[in-house]
C-alpha positions as semicolon CSV with decimal commas, in nm:
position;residue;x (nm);y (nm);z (nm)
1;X;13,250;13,176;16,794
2;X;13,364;13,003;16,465
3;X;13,095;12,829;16,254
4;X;13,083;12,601;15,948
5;X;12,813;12,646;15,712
6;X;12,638;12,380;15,526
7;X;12,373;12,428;15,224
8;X;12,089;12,248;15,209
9;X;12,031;11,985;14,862
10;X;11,713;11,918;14,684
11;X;11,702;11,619;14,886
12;X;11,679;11,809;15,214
13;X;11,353;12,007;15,161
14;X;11,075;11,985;15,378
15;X;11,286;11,797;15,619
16;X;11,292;11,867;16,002
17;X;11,606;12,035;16,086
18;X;11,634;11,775;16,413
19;X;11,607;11,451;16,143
20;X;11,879;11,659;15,916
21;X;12,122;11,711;16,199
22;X;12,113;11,354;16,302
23;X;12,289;11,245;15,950
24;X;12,578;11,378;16,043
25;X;12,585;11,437;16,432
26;X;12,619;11,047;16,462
27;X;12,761;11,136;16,851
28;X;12,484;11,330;16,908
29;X;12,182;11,183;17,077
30;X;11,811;11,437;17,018
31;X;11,865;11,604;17,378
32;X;12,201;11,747;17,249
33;X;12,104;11,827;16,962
34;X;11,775;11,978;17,078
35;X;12,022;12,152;17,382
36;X;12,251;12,336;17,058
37;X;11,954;12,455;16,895
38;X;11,856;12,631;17,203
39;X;12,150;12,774;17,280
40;X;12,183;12,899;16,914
41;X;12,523;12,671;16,849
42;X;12,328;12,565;16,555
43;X;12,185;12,797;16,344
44;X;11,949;12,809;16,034
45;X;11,999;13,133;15,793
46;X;12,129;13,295;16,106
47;X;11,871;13,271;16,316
48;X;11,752;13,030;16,579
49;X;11,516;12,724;16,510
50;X;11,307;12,493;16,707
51;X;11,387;12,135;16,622
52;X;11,079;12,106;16,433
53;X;11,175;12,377;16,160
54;X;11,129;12,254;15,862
55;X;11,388;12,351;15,588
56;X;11,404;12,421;15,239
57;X;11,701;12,401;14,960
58;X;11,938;12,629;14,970
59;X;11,871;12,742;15,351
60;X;12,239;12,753;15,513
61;X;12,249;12,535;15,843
62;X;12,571;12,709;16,042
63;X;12,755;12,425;16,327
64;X;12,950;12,594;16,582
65;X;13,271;12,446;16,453
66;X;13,394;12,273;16,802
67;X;13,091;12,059;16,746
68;X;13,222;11,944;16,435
69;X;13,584;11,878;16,530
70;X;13,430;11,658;16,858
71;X;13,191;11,464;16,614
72;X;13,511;11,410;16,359
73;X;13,739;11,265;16,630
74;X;13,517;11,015;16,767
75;X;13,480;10,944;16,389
76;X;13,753;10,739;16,318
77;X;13,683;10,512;16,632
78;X;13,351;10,455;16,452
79;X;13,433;10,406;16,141
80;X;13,746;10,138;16,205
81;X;14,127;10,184;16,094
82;X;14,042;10,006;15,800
83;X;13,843;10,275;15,652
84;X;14,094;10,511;15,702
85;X;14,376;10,299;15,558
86;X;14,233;10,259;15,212
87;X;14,093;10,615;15,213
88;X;14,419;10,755;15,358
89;X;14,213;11,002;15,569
90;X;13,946;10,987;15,802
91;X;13,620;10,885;15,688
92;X;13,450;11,212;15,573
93;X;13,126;11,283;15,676
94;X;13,010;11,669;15,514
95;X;13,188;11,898;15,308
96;X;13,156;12,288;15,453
97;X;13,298;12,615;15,468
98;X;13,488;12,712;15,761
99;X;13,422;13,122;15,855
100;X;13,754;13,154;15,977
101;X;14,065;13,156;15,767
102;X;14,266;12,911;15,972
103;X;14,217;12,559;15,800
104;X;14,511;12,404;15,843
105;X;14,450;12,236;16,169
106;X;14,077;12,217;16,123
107;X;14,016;11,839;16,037
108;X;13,669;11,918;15,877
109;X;13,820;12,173;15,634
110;X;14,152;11,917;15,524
111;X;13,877;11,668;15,432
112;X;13,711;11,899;15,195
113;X;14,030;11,841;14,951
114;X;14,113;11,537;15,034
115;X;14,015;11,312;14,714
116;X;13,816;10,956;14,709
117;X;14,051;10,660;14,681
118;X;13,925;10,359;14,481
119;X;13,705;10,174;14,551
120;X;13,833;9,810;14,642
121;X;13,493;9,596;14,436
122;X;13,413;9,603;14,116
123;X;13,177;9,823;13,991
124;X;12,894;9,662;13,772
125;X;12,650;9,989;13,701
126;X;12,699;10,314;13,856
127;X;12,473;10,651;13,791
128;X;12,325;10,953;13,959
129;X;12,114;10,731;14,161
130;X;12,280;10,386;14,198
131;X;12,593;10,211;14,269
132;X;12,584;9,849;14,209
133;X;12,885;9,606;14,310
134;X;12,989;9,276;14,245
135;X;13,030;9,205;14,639
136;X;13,289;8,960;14,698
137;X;13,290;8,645;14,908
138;X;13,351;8,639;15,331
139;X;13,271;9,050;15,336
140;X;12,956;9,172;15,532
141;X;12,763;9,414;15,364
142;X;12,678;9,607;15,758
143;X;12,858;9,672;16,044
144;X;13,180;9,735;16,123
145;X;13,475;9,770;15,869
146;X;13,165;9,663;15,648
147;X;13,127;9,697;15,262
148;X;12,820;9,947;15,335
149;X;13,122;10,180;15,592
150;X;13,363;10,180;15,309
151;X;13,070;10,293;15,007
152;X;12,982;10,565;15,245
153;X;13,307;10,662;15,315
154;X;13,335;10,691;14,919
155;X;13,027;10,848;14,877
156;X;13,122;11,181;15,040
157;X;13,491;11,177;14,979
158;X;13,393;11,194;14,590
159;X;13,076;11,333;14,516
160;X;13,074;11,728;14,492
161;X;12,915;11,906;14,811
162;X;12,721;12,047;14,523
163;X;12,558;11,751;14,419
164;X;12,542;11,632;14,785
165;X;12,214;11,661;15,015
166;X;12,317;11,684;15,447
167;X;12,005;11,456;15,495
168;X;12,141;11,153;15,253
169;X;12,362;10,888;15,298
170;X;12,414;10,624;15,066
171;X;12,347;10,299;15,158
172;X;12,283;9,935;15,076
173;X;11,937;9,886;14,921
174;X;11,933;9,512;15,018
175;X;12,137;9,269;15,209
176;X;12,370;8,960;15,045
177;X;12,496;8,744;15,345
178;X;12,826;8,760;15,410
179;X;12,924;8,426;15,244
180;X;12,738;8,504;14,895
181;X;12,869;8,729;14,626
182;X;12,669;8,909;14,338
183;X;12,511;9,202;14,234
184;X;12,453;9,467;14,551
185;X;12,268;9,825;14,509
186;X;12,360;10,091;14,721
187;X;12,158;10,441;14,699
188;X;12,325;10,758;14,534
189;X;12,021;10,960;14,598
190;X;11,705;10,991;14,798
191;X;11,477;10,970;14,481
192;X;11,690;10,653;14,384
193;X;11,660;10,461;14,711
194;X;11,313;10,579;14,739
195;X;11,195;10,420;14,416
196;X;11,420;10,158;14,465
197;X;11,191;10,053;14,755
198;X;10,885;10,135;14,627
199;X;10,986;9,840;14,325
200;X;11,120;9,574;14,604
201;X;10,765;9,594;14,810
202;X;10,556;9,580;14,487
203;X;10,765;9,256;14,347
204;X;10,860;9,450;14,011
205;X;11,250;9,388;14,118
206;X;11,344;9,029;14,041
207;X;11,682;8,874;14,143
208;X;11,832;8,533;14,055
209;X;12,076;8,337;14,186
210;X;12,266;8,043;14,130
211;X;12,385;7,797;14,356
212;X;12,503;7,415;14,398
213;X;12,320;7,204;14,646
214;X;12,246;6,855;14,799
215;X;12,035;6,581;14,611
216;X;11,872;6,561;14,329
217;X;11,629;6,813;14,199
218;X;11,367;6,676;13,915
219;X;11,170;6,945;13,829
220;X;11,133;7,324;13,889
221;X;10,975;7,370;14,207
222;X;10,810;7,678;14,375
223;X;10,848;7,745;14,741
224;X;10,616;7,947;14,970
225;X;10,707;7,958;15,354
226;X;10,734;8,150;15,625
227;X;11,067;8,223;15,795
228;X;11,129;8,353;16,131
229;X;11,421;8,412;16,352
230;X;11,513;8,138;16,568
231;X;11,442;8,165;16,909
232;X;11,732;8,018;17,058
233;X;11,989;8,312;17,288
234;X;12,298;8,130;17,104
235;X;12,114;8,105;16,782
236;X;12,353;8,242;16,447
237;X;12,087;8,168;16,186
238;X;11,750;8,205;16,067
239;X;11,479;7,934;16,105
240;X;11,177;7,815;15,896
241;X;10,838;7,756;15,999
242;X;10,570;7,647;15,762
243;X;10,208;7,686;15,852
244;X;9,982;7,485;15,692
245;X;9,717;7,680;15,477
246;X;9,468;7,414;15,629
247;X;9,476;7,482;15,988
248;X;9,549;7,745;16,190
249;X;9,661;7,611;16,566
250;X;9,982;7,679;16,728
251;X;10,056;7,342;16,698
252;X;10,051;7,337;16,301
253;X;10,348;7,540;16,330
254;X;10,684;7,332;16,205
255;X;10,988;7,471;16,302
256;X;11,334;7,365;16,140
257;X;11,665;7,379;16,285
258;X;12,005;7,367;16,106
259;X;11,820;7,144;15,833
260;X;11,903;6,831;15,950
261;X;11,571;6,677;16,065
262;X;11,257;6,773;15,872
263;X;11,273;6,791;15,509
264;X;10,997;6,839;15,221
265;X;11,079;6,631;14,875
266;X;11,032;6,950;14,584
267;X;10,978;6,678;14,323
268;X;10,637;6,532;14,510
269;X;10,299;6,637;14,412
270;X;10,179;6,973;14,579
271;X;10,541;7,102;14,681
272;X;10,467;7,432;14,703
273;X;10,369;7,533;15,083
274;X;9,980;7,684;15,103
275;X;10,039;7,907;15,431
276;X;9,807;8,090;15,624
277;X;9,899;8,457;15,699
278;X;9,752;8,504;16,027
279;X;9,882;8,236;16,198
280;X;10,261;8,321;16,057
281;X;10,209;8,669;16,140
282;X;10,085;8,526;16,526
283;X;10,478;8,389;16,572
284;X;10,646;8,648;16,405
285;X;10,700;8,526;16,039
286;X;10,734;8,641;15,721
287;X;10,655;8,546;15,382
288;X;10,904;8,395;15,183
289;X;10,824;8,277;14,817
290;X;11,129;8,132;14,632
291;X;11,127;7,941;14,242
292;X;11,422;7,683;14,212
293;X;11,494;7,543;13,884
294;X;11,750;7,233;13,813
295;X;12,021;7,364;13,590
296;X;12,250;7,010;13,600
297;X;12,342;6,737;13,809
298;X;12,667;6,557;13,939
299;X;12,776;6,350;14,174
300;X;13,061;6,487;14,431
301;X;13,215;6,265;14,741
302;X;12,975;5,997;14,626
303;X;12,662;6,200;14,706
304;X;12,431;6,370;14,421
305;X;12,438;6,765;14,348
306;X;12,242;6,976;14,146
307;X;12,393;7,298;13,977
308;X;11,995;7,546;14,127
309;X;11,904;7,854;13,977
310;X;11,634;8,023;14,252
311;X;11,442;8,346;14,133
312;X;11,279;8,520;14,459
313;X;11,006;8,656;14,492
314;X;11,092;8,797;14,873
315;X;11,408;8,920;15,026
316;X;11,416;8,781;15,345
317;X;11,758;8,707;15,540
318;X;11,888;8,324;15,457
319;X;11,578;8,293;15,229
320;X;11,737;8,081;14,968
321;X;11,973;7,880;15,184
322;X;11,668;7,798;15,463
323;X;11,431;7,749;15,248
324;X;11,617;7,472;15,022
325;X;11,706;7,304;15,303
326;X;11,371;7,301;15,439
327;X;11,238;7,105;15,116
328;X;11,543;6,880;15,112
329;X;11,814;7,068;14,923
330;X;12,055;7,236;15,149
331;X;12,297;7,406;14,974
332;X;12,645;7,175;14,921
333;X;12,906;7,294;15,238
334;X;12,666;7,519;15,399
335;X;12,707;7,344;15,771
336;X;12,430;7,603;15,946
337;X;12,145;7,442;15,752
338;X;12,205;7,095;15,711
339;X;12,493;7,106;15,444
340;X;12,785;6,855;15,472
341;X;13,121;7,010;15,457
342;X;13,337;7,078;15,163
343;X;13,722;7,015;15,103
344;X;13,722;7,401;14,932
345;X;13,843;7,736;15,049
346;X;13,440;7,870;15,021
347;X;13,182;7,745;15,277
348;X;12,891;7,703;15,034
349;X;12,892;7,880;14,654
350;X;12,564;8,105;14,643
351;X;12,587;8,364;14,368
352;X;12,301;8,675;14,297
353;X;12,429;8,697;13,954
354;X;12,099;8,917;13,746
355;X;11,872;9,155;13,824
356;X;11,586;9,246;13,639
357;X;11,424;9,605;13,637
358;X;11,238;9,679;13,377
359;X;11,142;10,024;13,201
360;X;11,243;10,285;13,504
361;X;11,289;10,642;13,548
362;X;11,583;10,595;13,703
363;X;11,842;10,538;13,462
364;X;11,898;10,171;13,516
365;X;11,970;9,895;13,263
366;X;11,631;9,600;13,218
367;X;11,881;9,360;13,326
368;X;12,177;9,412;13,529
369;X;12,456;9,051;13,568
370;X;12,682;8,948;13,711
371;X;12,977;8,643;13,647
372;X;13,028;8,367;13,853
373;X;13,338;8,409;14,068
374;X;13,645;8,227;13,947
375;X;13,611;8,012;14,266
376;X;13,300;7,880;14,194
377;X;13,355;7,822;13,829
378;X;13,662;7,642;13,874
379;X;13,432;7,424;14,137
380;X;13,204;7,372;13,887
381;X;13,427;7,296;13,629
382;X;13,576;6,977;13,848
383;X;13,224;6,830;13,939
384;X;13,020;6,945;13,636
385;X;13,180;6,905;13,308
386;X;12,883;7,044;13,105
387;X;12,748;7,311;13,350
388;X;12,855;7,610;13,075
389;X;12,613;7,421;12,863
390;X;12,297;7,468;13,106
391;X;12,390;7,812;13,262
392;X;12,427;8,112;13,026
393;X;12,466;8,447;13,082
């Protein structure tokens, strides 16, 4: 029987062989995998393991090579023909060497030399541990034919198998919906995304963004909601619900949908939201703490609009664009919360455009930015006149 041999990275140590072999058996469910270990198609330094086995750099992990070839030609189905039209191969998933001496038909082996094509975004920082993006407008960052398929894809067509770990895939750190653009971190290691993480959940990561919205905002303003998915089967977007820090019924609970009938004025006295944790967690929210600051104001269609920069604290999904519209500020176009449509090819203009880090370990810059899009600058430029003035990067 022919087998392909993979070594096991830095990354991989003290991992359970089972949780390894899942990386890259992405056909596999546990009772196959659990079935191959038994029946010794999947080896570890030659010998039989029990799922459990933990393993260690270095150890050699040897796939009877039929299971390989199945896994790769499902692959392409998973991956899209999209992938494999910019990379001009099928998406690789591990590098290894084949014990027999007939490559030429085995797809696994032909990938090993088959070289990275470029990436199609703009690379902002890149190291042993990151790769940050300026992500582009109308792209998803997950799913299929998704910015996060084609990073992977990239990921183990160009780093060496050397440098490579079989229990690591790079990933997005965070999420940018699929309308905004601006900075995105995907992993490049395990000790990257873990400390990555580590920052997010202790608040020592901040992000900005920039963003034009609806009405006419005084003062800097901070936010402090809860947000929780809407309810609704046919539901497409997130929901707030404030809880006031003063009571803690089921009926205190304000929900909001699409922004259109219950808004909070950012400019009155006590604007940012006291909310009471247990009664959030009760219906399923999270915490979602977001600082707006006026930048300029205009006037566009005969309504008022303010050029918003919002630092946040949290990362929840539609935090910014909920939120504002919540307190009375949807963002200008954006129709799912409230917005009134715009006469331009974007649906709203939402930009993460800086990143602050800090002293790290990691090799990352403080401060990582990003430009505006020439879209929204050349909006800006036909509503705002002196916008450069008040936003400087």
């Amino acid at each position: 029987m022919d087998f392909t041999d993979f070594a096991a990275g830095s990354d991989d140590g003290g991992r359970r062989v089972d949780r390894v072999l899942r990386r890259f058996l992405h056909g596999a469910n546990l009772s196959s995998v659990y079935g191959a270990l038994r029946k010794g198609l999947i080896l570890v330094n030659a010998r039989r393991v029990k799922p459990d086995a933990r393993i260690e750099s270095g150890d050699v992990i040897s796939i009877a090579s039929f299971l390989l070839q199945n896994e790769n030609s499902s692959g392409s189905e998973k991956y899209g023909t999209d992938i494999e039209k910019d990379s001009h191969e099928h998406v690789p998933t591990l590098s290894g060497d084949k014990n027999t001496s007939d490559s030429e038909n085995n797809p696994i082996e032909n990938q090993r030399e088959n070289k990275a094509a470029p990436l199609p975004y703009t690379v902002i920082f890149a190291n042993e541990h990151f790769l940050v993006i300026d992500k582009p407008y109308g792209v998803a960052v997950q799913g299929k034919n998704s910015i996060a398929e084609k990073i992977a894809a990239y990921y183990a067509a160009s780093v060496p198998k050397e440098k490579r770990s079989l229990s690591f895939v790079a990933g997005p750190l965070h999420r940018l919906d699929r309308n905004t653009t601006g900075i995105l971190f995907f992993s490049w290691s395990l000790e990257g995304a873990a400390w990555f993480s580590r920052e997010l959940k202790a608040h020592r990561i901040r992000k900005k963004y920039i963003a034009l919205i609806h009405g006419t905002m005084e003062s800097e303003c901070v936010w402090e909601d809860f947000i929780k998915k809407n309810d609704e089967p046919k539901a497409l977007f997130y929901t707030v619900r404030v809880v006031s820090g003063s009571t803690t019924g089921a009926g205190d609970v304000q929900s909001l949908t699409s922004g259109a009938d219950r808004t909070r004025d950012c400019n009155a006295a006590g604007a940012s939201v006291l909310a009471n944790d247990a009664c959030a967690a009760m219906h399923g929210a999270k915490r979602a703490i977001t600082k707006a600051k006026p930048l300029c104001r205009a006037s566009y269609k005969g309504r008022s609009v303010t050029l918003t920069e919002y630092e946040i604290e949290t990362g929840r999904m539609h935090q910014i664009r909920a939120q504002s519209a919540f307190h009375g500020f949807p963002l200008l176009g954006d129709t799912a919360y409230g917005g009134s449509r715009i006469d331009e090819a974007r649906t709203f203009f939402l930009h993460a455009y800086e990143v602050r880090i800090g002293e790290n370990p990691v090799g990352l810059p403080p401060v990582i930015t990003s430009s505006l899009p020439h879209a929204f600058e050349s909006f800006n430029d036909k509503i705002l006149p002196n916008w450069r003035k008040s936003f400087i990067l």
